[in-house]
Coordinates of C-alpha atoms and ligand atoms in Angstrom, one line a residue:
X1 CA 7.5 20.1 -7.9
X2 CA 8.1 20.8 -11.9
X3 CA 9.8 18.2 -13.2
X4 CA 12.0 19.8 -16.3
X5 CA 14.0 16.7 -17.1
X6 CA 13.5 12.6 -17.1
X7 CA 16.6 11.1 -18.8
X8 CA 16.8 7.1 -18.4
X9 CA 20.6 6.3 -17.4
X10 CA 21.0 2.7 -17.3
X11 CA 19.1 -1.0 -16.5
X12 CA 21.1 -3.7 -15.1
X13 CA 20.0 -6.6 -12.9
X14 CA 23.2 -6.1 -10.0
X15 CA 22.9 -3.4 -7.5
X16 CA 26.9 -2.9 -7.5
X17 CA 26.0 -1.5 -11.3
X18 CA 23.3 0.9 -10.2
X19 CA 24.9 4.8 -10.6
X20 CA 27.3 5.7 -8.2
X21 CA 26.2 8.9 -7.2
X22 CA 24.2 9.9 -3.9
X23 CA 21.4 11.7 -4.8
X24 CA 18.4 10.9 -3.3
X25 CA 16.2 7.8 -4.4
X26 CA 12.8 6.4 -5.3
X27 CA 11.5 3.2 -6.2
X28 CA 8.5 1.5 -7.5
X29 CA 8.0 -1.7 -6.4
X30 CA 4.4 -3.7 -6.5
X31 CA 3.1 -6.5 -8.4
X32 CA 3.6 -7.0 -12.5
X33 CA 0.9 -5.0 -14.1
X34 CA -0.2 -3.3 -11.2
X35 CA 1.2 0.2 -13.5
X36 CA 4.8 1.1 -11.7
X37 CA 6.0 2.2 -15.3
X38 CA 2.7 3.5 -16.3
X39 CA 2.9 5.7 -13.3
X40 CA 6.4 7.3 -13.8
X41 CA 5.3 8.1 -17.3
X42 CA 3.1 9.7 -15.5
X43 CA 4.6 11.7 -13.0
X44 CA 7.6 12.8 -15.7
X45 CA 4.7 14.0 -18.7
X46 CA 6.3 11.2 -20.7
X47 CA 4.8 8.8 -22.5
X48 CA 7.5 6.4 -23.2
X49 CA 10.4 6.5 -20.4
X50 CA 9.6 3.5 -18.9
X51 CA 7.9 0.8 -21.2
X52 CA 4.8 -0.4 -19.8
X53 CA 2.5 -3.0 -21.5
X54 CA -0.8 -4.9 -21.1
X55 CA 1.3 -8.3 -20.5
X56 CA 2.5 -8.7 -17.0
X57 CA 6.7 -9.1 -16.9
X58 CA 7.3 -6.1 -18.8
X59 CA 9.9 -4.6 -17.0
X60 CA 12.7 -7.3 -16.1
X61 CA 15.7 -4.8 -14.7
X62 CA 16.7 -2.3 -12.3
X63 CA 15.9 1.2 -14.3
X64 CA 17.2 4.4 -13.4
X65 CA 16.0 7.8 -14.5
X66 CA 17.5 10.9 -13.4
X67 CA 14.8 13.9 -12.6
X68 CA 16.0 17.8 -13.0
X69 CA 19.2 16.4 -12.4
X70 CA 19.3 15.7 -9.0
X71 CA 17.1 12.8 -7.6
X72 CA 16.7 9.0 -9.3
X73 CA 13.7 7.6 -9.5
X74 CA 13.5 3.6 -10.1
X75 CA 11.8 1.6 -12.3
X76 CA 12.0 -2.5 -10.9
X77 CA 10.4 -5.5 -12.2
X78 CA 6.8 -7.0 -10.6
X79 CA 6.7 -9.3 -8.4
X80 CA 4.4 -12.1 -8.1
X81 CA 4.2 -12.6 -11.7
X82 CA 3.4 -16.7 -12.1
X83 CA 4.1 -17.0 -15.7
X84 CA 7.7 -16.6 -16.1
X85 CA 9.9 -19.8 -14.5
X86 CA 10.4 -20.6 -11.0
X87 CA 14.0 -20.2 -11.9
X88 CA 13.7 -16.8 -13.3
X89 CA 11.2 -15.5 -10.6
X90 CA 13.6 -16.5 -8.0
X91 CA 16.9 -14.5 -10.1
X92 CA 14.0 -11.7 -9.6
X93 CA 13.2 -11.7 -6.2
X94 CA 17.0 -12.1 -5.8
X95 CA 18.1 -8.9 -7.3
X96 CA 14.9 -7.2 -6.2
X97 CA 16.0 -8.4 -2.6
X98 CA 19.8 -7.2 -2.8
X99 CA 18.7 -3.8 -4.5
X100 CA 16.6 -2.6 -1.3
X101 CA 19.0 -4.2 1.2
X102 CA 22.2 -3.0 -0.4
X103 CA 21.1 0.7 -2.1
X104 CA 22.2 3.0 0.5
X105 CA 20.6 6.1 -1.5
X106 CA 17.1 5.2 -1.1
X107 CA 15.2 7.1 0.5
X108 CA 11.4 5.4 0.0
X109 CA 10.0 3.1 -1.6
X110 CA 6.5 3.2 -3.2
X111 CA 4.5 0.0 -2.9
X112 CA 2.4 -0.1 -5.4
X113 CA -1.4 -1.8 -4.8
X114 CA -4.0 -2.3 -7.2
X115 CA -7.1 -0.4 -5.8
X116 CA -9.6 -3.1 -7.2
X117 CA -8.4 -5.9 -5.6
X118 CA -8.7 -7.3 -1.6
X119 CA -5.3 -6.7 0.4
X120 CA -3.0 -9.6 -1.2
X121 CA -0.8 -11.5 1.1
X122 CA 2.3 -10.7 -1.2
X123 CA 2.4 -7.4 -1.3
X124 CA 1.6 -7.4 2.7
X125 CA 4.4 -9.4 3.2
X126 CA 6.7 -7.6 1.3
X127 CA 6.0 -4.5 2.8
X128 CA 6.4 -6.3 6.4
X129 CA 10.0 -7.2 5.1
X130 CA 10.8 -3.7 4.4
X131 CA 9.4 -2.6 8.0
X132 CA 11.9 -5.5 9.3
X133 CA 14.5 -4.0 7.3
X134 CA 13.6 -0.4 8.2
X135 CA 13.2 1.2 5.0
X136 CA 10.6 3.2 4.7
X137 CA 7.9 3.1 2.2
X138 CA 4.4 4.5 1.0
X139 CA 1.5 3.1 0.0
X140 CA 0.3 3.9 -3.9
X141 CA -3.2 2.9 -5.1
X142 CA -3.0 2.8 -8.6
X143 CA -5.8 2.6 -11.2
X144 CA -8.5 4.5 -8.9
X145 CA -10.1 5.5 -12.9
X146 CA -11.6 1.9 -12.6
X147 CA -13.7 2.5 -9.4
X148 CA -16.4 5.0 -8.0
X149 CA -15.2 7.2 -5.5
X150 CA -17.4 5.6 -2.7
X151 CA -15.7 1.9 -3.7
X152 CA -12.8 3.9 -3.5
X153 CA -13.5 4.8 0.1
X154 CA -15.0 1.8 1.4
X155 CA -11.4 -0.2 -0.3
X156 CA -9.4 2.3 1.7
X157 CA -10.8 1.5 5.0
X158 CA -11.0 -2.6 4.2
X159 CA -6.7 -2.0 3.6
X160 CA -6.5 0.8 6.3
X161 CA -8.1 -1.3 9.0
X162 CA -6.2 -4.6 8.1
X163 CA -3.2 -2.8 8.1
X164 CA -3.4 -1.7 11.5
X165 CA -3.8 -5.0 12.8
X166 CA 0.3 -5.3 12.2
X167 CA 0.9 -1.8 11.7
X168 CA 0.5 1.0 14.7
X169 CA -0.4 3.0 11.9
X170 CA -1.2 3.4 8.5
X171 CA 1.5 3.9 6.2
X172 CA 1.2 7.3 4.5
X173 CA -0.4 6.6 0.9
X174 CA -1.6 8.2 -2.3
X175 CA -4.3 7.0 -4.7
X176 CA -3.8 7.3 -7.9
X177 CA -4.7 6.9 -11.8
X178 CA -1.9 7.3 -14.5
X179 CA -4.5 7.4 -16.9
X180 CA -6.6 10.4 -15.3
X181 CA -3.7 12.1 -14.0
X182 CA -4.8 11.5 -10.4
X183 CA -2.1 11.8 -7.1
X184 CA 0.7 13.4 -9.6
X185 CA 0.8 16.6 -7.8
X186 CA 0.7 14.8 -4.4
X187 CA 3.4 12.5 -4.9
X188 CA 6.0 14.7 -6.6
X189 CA 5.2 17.0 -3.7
X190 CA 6.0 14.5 -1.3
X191 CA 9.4 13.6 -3.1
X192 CA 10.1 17.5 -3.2
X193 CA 9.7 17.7 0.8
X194 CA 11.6 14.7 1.5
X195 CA 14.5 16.1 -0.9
X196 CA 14.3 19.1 1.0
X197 CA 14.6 17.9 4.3
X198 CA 17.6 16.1 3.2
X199 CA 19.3 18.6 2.0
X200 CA 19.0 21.4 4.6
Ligands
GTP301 P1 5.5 -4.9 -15.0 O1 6.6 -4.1 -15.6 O2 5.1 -6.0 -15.9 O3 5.8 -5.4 -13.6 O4 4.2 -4.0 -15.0 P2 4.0 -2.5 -14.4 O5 3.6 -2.6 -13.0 O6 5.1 -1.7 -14.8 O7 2.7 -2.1 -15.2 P3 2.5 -1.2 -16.5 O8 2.8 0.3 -16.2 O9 3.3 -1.8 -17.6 O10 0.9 -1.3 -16.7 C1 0.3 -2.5 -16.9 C2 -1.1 -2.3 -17.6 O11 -1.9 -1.5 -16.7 C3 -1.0 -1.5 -18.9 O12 -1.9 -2.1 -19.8 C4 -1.4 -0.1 -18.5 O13 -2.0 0.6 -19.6 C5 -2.4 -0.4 -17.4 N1 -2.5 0.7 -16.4 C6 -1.4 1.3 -15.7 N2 -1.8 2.3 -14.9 C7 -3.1 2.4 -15.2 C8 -4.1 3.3 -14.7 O14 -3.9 4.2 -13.8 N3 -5.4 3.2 -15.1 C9 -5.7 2.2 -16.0 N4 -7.0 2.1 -16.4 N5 -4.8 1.4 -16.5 C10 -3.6 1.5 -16.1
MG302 MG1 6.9 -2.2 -15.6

């Protein structure tokens, strides 16, 4: 898929705010800093859409972008993050929470997943609440510019096979870098199919 237009529409923190419209969703969901904004820069040939920085707790709302007028992509907060307050984190989780119960239009959610680091416990049991909940989601490896591609491999089996010991199968995933450009192609592809099939 081209992408020919990103246009941000509005942040807010309560789900019954998010656009009305049906079209088709997408959000990015993972830990702070693990590079959700970085990557829809990305994957809309934008440098500035979302705003990413070093400092985990960048983004703090739900942010919507409309793509070649007719899907949304989402930009949420991290979870995870331990610097902000307890109070705050749990206003987070809350919203976070209500947005993928309550958002009929989405369609998949991309879990985002450092690929330097071990399987982490939160982002396992997040994605074990959205199985409960039966939305469905992918798995993105971000950051694969900071490994060789046979630590690449050997992390893929390591989350591959722990996966499957709660999983009957591996949840479809990309691996990515949104500095080198890597698994843009493949996921906007994906989106395009899923569009697709909803449509006809
Ligand atoms: P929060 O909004 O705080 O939850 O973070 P986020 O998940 O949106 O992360 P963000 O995109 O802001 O990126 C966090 C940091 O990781 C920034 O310093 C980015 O430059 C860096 N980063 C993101 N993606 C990549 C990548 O693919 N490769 C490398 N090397 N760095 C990346
Ligand atoms: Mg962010």
């Amino acid at each position: 898929m081209r992408i020919k237009s990103a246009t941000f529409i509005v942040s807010n923190q309560e789900v019954s705010k998010c656009p009305k419209s049906n079209l088709p969703e997408y959000a990015f969901i993972g830990r702070s800093n693990v590079g959700k904004s970085s990557l829809i820069n990305m994957l809309t040939n934008q440098k500035k859409l979302a705003k990413t920085s070093g400092r985990p707790g960048k983004t703090q709302l739900i942010n919507h972008f409309l793509i070649n007028e007719n899907w949304h992509l989402v930009d949420l907060p991290g979870y995870g993050y331990a610097r902000v307050s307890k109070s705050k984190k749990n206003t987070f989780q809350k919203f976070i929470t209500n947005y993928f119960r309550d958002r009929k239009q989405l369609v998949c959610a991309f879990v985002l997943v450092d690929i330097r680091h071990e399987p982490q416990p939160i982002d396992l049991n997040f994605m074990q609440w959205l199985g409960e909940n039966n939305l469905p989601f992918c798995i993105v490896f971000t950051k694969s510019d900071k490994l060789k591609p046979k630590a690449i491999e050997t992390h893929i089996e390591t989350y591959t096979a722990l996966m499957l010991e709660h999983w009957e199968t591996m949840p479809k995933y990309f691996i990515t870098s949104s500095t080198k450009h890597q698994g843009k192609d493949e996921l906007l592809n994906y989106i395009e199919t899923i569009n697709f099939s909803i449509r006809s």
